[in-house]
XYZ file of C-alpha atoms in Angstrom:
416
model
C 78.217 -37.393 -3.185
C 75.453 -35.568 -4.906
C 72.471 -35.016 -2.697
C 69.056 -35.900 -4.055
C 66.406 -33.192 -4.310
C 63.463 -33.804 -2.050
C 59.708 -32.635 -2.630
C 56.509 -32.712 -0.828
C 53.890 -34.997 -2.582
C 51.254 -35.558 0.069
C 49.578 -33.897 3.013
C 47.299 -35.007 5.810
C 45.853 -33.084 8.851
C 43.529 -33.650 11.746
C 43.439 -30.421 13.746
C 41.155 -28.489 15.994
C 40.036 -26.282 13.080
C 39.630 -28.989 10.463
C 39.751 -32.740 10.140
C 41.187 -32.721 6.623
C 43.703 -30.719 4.870
C 41.134 -28.585 2.871
C 39.088 -27.933 6.063
C 42.206 -26.972 7.977
C 43.482 -24.556 5.223
C 40.096 -22.965 4.910
C 39.867 -22.267 8.499
C 43.356 -20.917 8.711
C 42.606 -18.520 5.850
C 39.360 -17.308 7.517
C 40.983 -16.829 10.978
C 38.896 -19.434 12.803
C 39.843 -20.127 16.508
C 39.671 -23.813 17.595
C 39.473 -22.903 21.446
C 36.385 -24.365 23.185
C 35.330 -25.399 26.651
C 36.708 -28.672 27.503
C 34.233 -31.451 27.020
C 36.360 -34.531 27.981
C 36.356 -34.140 31.828
C 35.085 -32.128 34.606
C 37.231 -28.922 34.802
C 35.568 -27.257 37.731
C 38.718 -27.600 39.960
C 41.163 -26.727 37.171
C 42.696 -23.311 36.592
C 42.214 -23.695 32.835
C 38.809 -24.846 31.552
C 39.259 -24.701 27.676
C 41.530 -26.207 25.080
C 41.722 -26.626 21.186
C 39.949 -29.992 20.984
C 39.252 -31.833 17.768
C 35.659 -31.170 16.581
C 33.394 -33.985 15.476
C 36.076 -36.618 15.730
C 34.753 -40.199 16.302
C 37.321 -42.994 16.194
C 34.666 -45.397 14.717
C 34.593 -43.303 11.514
C 37.991 -44.458 10.926
C 38.540 -47.719 12.856
C 36.556 -50.891 13.740
C 35.544 -50.889 17.352
C 38.067 -53.684 18.304
C 40.858 -52.043 16.388
C 40.239 -48.621 17.908
C 40.632 -50.069 21.422
C 44.278 -50.987 20.603
C 45.279 -47.400 19.829
C 45.772 -44.499 22.180
C 44.217 -41.375 20.713
C 47.674 -40.015 19.748
C 48.279 -43.136 17.546
C 44.815 -42.839 16.039
C 45.504 -39.300 15.092
C 48.747 -40.463 13.496
C 47.053 -43.170 11.464
C 44.231 -40.770 10.347
C 46.437 -37.984 9.135
C 49.022 -40.360 7.645
C 46.252 -42.106 5.658
C 45.029 -38.731 4.133
C 48.617 -37.953 3.117
C 49.305 -41.357 1.683
C 46.139 -41.206 -0.415
C 46.878 -37.566 -1.438
C 50.304 -38.691 -2.605
C 48.835 -41.468 -4.609
C 50.812 -44.110 -2.679
C 47.555 -46.283 -2.142
C 47.515 -46.973 -5.851
C 51.303 -46.979 -6.605
C 53.300 -50.112 -6.799
C 56.103 -48.780 -4.504
C 59.190 -50.723 -3.269
C 58.340 -51.255 0.501
C 61.912 -51.434 1.450
C 62.437 -47.910 0.119
C 59.580 -46.287 2.022
C 60.021 -45.178 5.667
C 58.226 -43.555 8.556
C 59.687 -40.999 10.923
C 57.063 -39.724 13.292
C 57.128 -37.172 16.210
C 55.364 -37.132 19.548
C 56.441 -35.147 22.610
C 54.518 -37.317 25.083
C 52.948 -40.335 23.312
C 50.140 -42.217 24.912
C 49.374 -39.981 27.992
C 45.603 -40.809 27.925
C 46.432 -44.556 28.166
C 48.925 -43.989 30.960
C 46.575 -41.780 32.843
C 43.611 -44.272 32.601
C 45.649 -47.410 33.509
C 47.387 -45.863 36.563
C 44.119 -44.333 37.832
C 42.287 -47.721 37.430
C 45.117 -49.399 39.460
C 45.045 -46.655 42.109
C 41.290 -47.095 42.632
C 41.538 -50.816 42.854
C 42.575 -53.213 45.644
C 46.209 -53.279 44.707
C 45.821 -56.202 42.305
C 47.656 -55.473 39.078
C 44.984 -55.704 36.320
C 46.628 -53.803 33.480
C 45.531 -54.030 30.001
C 47.805 -56.189 27.765
C 47.739 -53.106 25.484
C 49.018 -50.671 28.182
C 52.530 -50.570 27.152
C 52.099 -50.736 23.347
C 49.497 -48.070 23.428
C 51.530 -45.822 25.652
C 55.122 -45.787 24.069
C 55.773 -42.887 21.817
C 57.330 -44.873 18.965
C 54.215 -46.973 18.371
C 52.689 -44.526 15.962
C 55.434 -44.950 13.438
C 55.174 -48.660 13.981
C 51.435 -48.727 13.327
C 51.853 -46.716 10.084
C 54.539 -49.013 8.732
C 52.523 -52.106 9.722
C 49.394 -50.885 8.035
C 50.984 -49.995 4.754
C 53.887 -52.458 4.618
C 56.607 -49.659 4.690
C 59.862 -51.500 5.512
C 62.310 -48.568 5.360
C 63.828 -46.680 8.329
C 61.254 -46.368 11.086
C 61.539 -44.489 14.257
C 60.067 -41.613 16.498
C 61.614 -38.345 17.297
C 60.911 -36.952 20.833
C 62.039 -33.270 21.186
C 58.985 -31.847 23.028
C 57.230 -29.253 20.768
C 59.989 -29.642 18.155
C 59.256 -33.393 17.745
C 57.340 -33.333 14.406
C 59.636 -30.742 12.855
C 62.638 -32.963 14.000
C 60.939 -35.868 12.290
C 60.622 -33.852 9.016
C 64.179 -32.745 9.129
C 65.310 -36.314 9.568
C 63.207 -37.628 6.724
C 64.572 -34.837 4.424
C 68.009 -36.013 5.170
C 67.531 -39.718 4.833
C 66.073 -39.209 1.324
C 68.799 -36.744 0.070
C 71.350 -39.144 1.409
C 69.814 -41.948 -0.794
C 68.654 -44.030 2.238
C 65.058 -44.188 0.969
C 62.804 -42.753 -1.681
C 59.962 -41.795 0.258
C 59.002 -41.016 3.907
C 55.722 -40.552 5.634
C 56.546 -38.070 8.362
C 54.844 -35.823 10.826
C 53.585 -35.893 14.319
C 50.612 -36.388 16.622
C 49.633 -35.581 20.251
C 46.611 -36.150 22.532
C 47.224 -34.533 25.841
C 43.927 -32.811 26.551
C 43.077 -34.628 29.767
C 43.413 -34.085 33.401
C 47.126 -34.744 33.588
C 47.897 -32.632 30.557
C 45.835 -29.638 31.601
C 46.936 -29.977 35.307
C 50.484 -30.371 34.482
C 50.760 -27.313 32.175
C 48.751 -25.401 34.714
C 51.278 -26.335 37.305
C 53.997 -24.863 34.967
C 51.861 -21.656 34.541
C 52.466 -22.279 30.783
C 48.830 -22.279 29.515
C 46.248 -19.498 29.331
C 43.688 -19.097 32.014
C 41.402 -16.737 30.003
C 38.351 -18.794 30.796
C 35.929 -15.849 30.151
C 37.049 -15.780 26.475
C 38.617 -18.909 25.187
C 38.449 -18.093 21.575
C 40.759 -14.991 22.042
C 43.050 -16.626 24.637
C 45.821 -17.546 22.194
C 47.395 -14.159 21.550
C 50.822 -14.588 19.960
C 52.737 -11.233 20.141
C 50.031 -9.482 22.103
C 50.737 -7.545 25.208
C 48.079 -9.285 27.332
C 49.127 -12.874 26.313
C 49.125 -15.239 29.328
C 50.242 -18.550 27.855
C 49.413 -21.034 25.176
C 46.283 -22.874 24.483
C 46.695 -26.624 24.529
C 45.707 -28.419 21.391
C 45.622 -31.963 19.920
C 45.752 -33.714 16.606
C 48.053 -34.974 13.999
C 49.877 -33.821 10.715
C 51.403 -35.863 8.051
C 53.592 -35.078 5.117
C 54.912 -37.394 2.330
C 58.505 -36.444 1.316
C 59.889 -37.979 -1.826
C 63.039 -37.847 -3.870
C 62.370 -35.576 -6.877
C 63.571 -38.090 -9.428
C 61.198 -40.683 -7.956
C 58.222 -38.320 -7.844
C 58.755 -37.321 -11.398
C 59.103 -40.881 -12.569
C 55.621 -41.773 -11.127
C 54.042 -38.551 -12.203
C 53.247 -37.387 -8.708
C 51.871 -33.906 -8.004
C 54.370 -31.637 -6.215
C 53.368 -29.140 -3.488
C 56.910 -27.668 -2.921
C 60.538 -28.529 -2.506
C 62.190 -29.171 0.711
C 65.397 -27.249 0.604
C 66.947 -27.190 4.079
C 66.704 -28.210 7.641
C 68.362 -27.145 10.949
C 68.590 -28.275 14.523
C 70.044 -26.549 17.520
C 69.868 -26.390 21.381
C 69.376 -23.334 23.572
C 71.479 -24.850 26.316
C 69.967 -22.456 28.645
C 66.885 -23.496 30.724
C 64.484 -26.491 31.248
C 61.335 -24.640 29.844
C 62.297 -21.093 29.048
C 63.846 -19.832 25.779
C 67.266 -18.055 25.644
C 66.236 -14.459 26.333
C 68.017 -13.213 23.116
C 66.648 -16.031 21.119
C 70.226 -17.490 20.570
C 69.070 -20.979 19.809
C 66.253 -19.883 17.549
C 68.766 -17.603 15.645
C 71.185 -20.433 15.286
C 68.520 -22.938 14.028
C 67.388 -20.467 11.340
C 71.032 -19.695 10.358
C 71.788 -23.432 10.073
C 68.699 -23.893 7.926
C 69.643 -21.176 5.575
C 73.244 -22.547 5.312
C 71.913 -26.085 4.710
C 69.517 -24.651 1.961
C 72.239 -22.690 0.339
C 70.290 -19.577 0.367
C 70.761 -15.972 1.476
C 68.519 -14.319 4.196
C 67.100 -12.090 1.673
C 65.510 -14.808 -0.259
C 63.033 -15.709 2.703
C 59.583 -14.393 2.146
C 57.610 -15.998 4.965
C 58.254 -17.591 8.451
C 55.593 -19.523 10.283
C 57.001 -18.764 13.762
C 56.682 -20.902 16.961
C 54.608 -18.090 18.204
C 53.085 -19.761 21.224
C 51.557 -16.840 23.038
C 53.897 -17.159 26.047
C 55.350 -14.113 27.827
C 59.156 -15.017 27.212
C 58.941 -16.990 23.870
C 57.132 -14.279 21.908
C 59.887 -11.805 22.665
C 62.812 -14.131 22.059
C 61.755 -15.303 18.521
C 61.191 -11.871 16.934
C 64.553 -10.763 18.507
C 66.232 -13.780 16.731
C 64.511 -13.043 13.397
C 65.797 -9.403 13.538
C 69.364 -10.449 14.622
C 69.661 -12.923 11.670
C 67.795 -11.129 8.988
C 68.649 -7.514 9.731
C 66.702 -5.029 7.623
C 65.156 -7.784 5.513
C 63.156 -8.983 8.624
C 60.775 -6.179 7.919
C 60.060 -7.733 4.494
C 59.186 -11.176 5.777
C 55.478 -11.992 6.361
C 55.601 -13.599 9.757
C 52.684 -15.378 11.354
C 51.593 -17.806 14.168
C 48.959 -20.316 13.178
C 48.915 -21.312 16.778
C 46.639 -18.335 17.391
C 43.979 -20.532 15.692
C 44.965 -24.177 16.199
C 46.406 -23.807 19.821
C 49.637 -25.584 20.560
C 49.621 -29.123 19.187
C 52.934 -29.868 21.207
C 54.673 -32.764 19.352
C 52.448 -32.356 16.419
C 52.811 -28.691 16.007
C 55.889 -28.902 13.718
C 53.892 -30.970 11.204
C 50.669 -28.965 11.189
C 52.607 -25.693 10.918
C 54.799 -27.120 8.107
C 51.679 -28.070 6.209
C 50.489 -24.470 6.485
C 53.845 -23.215 5.294
C 53.776 -25.411 2.290
C 50.254 -24.438 1.375
C 51.267 -20.783 1.774
C 53.742 -21.262 -0.859
C 51.598 -23.140 -3.092
C 48.825 -20.540 -2.883
C 50.847 -17.442 -2.409
C 48.981 -16.400 0.714
C 49.968 -16.062 4.384
C 47.417 -17.046 6.851
C 46.734 -14.468 9.600
C 47.747 -14.210 13.363
C 44.509 -13.720 15.031
C 43.629 -12.298 18.415
C 45.917 -9.209 18.355
C 44.609 -6.317 20.538
C 47.542 -4.494 22.066
C 51.025 -4.018 20.858
C 53.756 -5.063 23.278
C 56.662 -2.527 23.446
C 58.984 -5.327 24.438
C 58.424 -7.302 21.177
C 60.323 -6.082 18.135
C 57.726 -5.148 15.544
C 57.669 -7.260 12.411
C 54.967 -7.864 9.642
C 52.990 -10.354 11.936
C 50.165 -10.659 9.493
C 47.632 -9.600 12.123
C 43.901 -10.181 11.558
C 43.622 -11.045 7.956
C 45.404 -13.370 5.440
C 47.827 -11.554 3.186
C 48.150 -12.257 -0.520
C 51.842 -12.079 -1.732
C 54.366 -14.116 -3.801
C 56.158 -16.612 -1.601
C 59.092 -18.491 -3.086
C 60.846 -19.448 0.081
C 59.365 -20.024 3.447
C 60.551 -21.317 6.801
C 58.675 -23.083 9.753
C 60.135 -22.778 13.317
C 59.401 -25.072 16.298
C 61.066 -24.928 19.703
C 60.539 -27.307 22.671
C 61.083 -27.708 26.321
C 64.649 -28.701 27.035
C 65.786 -26.071 24.545
C 65.303 -28.151 21.382
C 64.895 -26.140 18.226
C 64.086 -27.319 14.723
C 63.427 -25.411 11.503
C 62.612 -26.501 8.019
C 62.678 -24.587 4.711
C 60.605 -24.959 1.688
C 60.723 -23.385 -1.886
C 58.194 -23.156 -4.656
C 58.860 -26.067 -6.995
C 60.492 -25.383 -10.303
C 62.275 -27.757 -12.596
């Protein structure tokens, strides 16, 4: 069968450096750090006292009070970012076929805030089970996709991908495949996460996965820097509207970029650490190139996973050099996590949005907070310090998750 071409027609973002796509993009280009001292809870006994929180977010700006109580923050972030993408794509005014519009959403954890609150309330009580009737519906990771479909009447395929930090990218790859196989015309896809709470910070501290640079939070996320000491926890949501090209053209939709390939792989190596030679990362990029039908030399830009962890920041550049060879030095590489922190299950969507906007505007956002080269990291064009203007025809976005899950998606500048 002939596969349908797929394009991006809508974007939505709720991030620690901007609550809309224009705000987010502007902050990326200006190298703004989203790291701040945590305001949600008392961190005096925690090793890490900062995170990339949302700024100026008030649920009542988006939901009625009674409605807001039914949603865990991760589901709120999903609905807010999805709404921006839907409006951006013009679906709010288009008479679409509801049976041909689906939702695939990613979340690595789901309703952690709800789970924490309900269990703490029970533990502090007299043993009588007084759980909220919304406890389970608010907590389960699939509920965000369900809420989006219910709100807009989308009756196409609907589910959630959970592959840790690769979850949103996994959702995007699945959406791309469903459309090109003819299973739907449109997908609202992306991811959301809300893990900045006692359990999230405490859990990642126990893993020694997050930075403890409490004296200087804004420079704590240091991808590819010698003195990196872990990622900075972030939160938020990112949404994209993927659409069959013929359908988008028929309704006169604006097009940001074309989706040309996606890949999935596993490290099959370690519960939390990457393969030391980046084998899974190399494979997922290789599969993406093959799926897109392009050569390594055609890639201009890679938005890396680039978390600022000691092992991950070595393995990924090794994978890029192993796959791309001499051309690796011509690729503009960056890590937007240096600014947003790590949005966990939402990271793949937020970073794919940045990748698409890089193509659309021919500019690569910077990797901030670089101070000292690490001799163990193969040197690439990491776009340190400042955004870089250059022609970008093809770009890729990498995301890797605990459990060895890897997802990559490739985009190309749209041409007829």
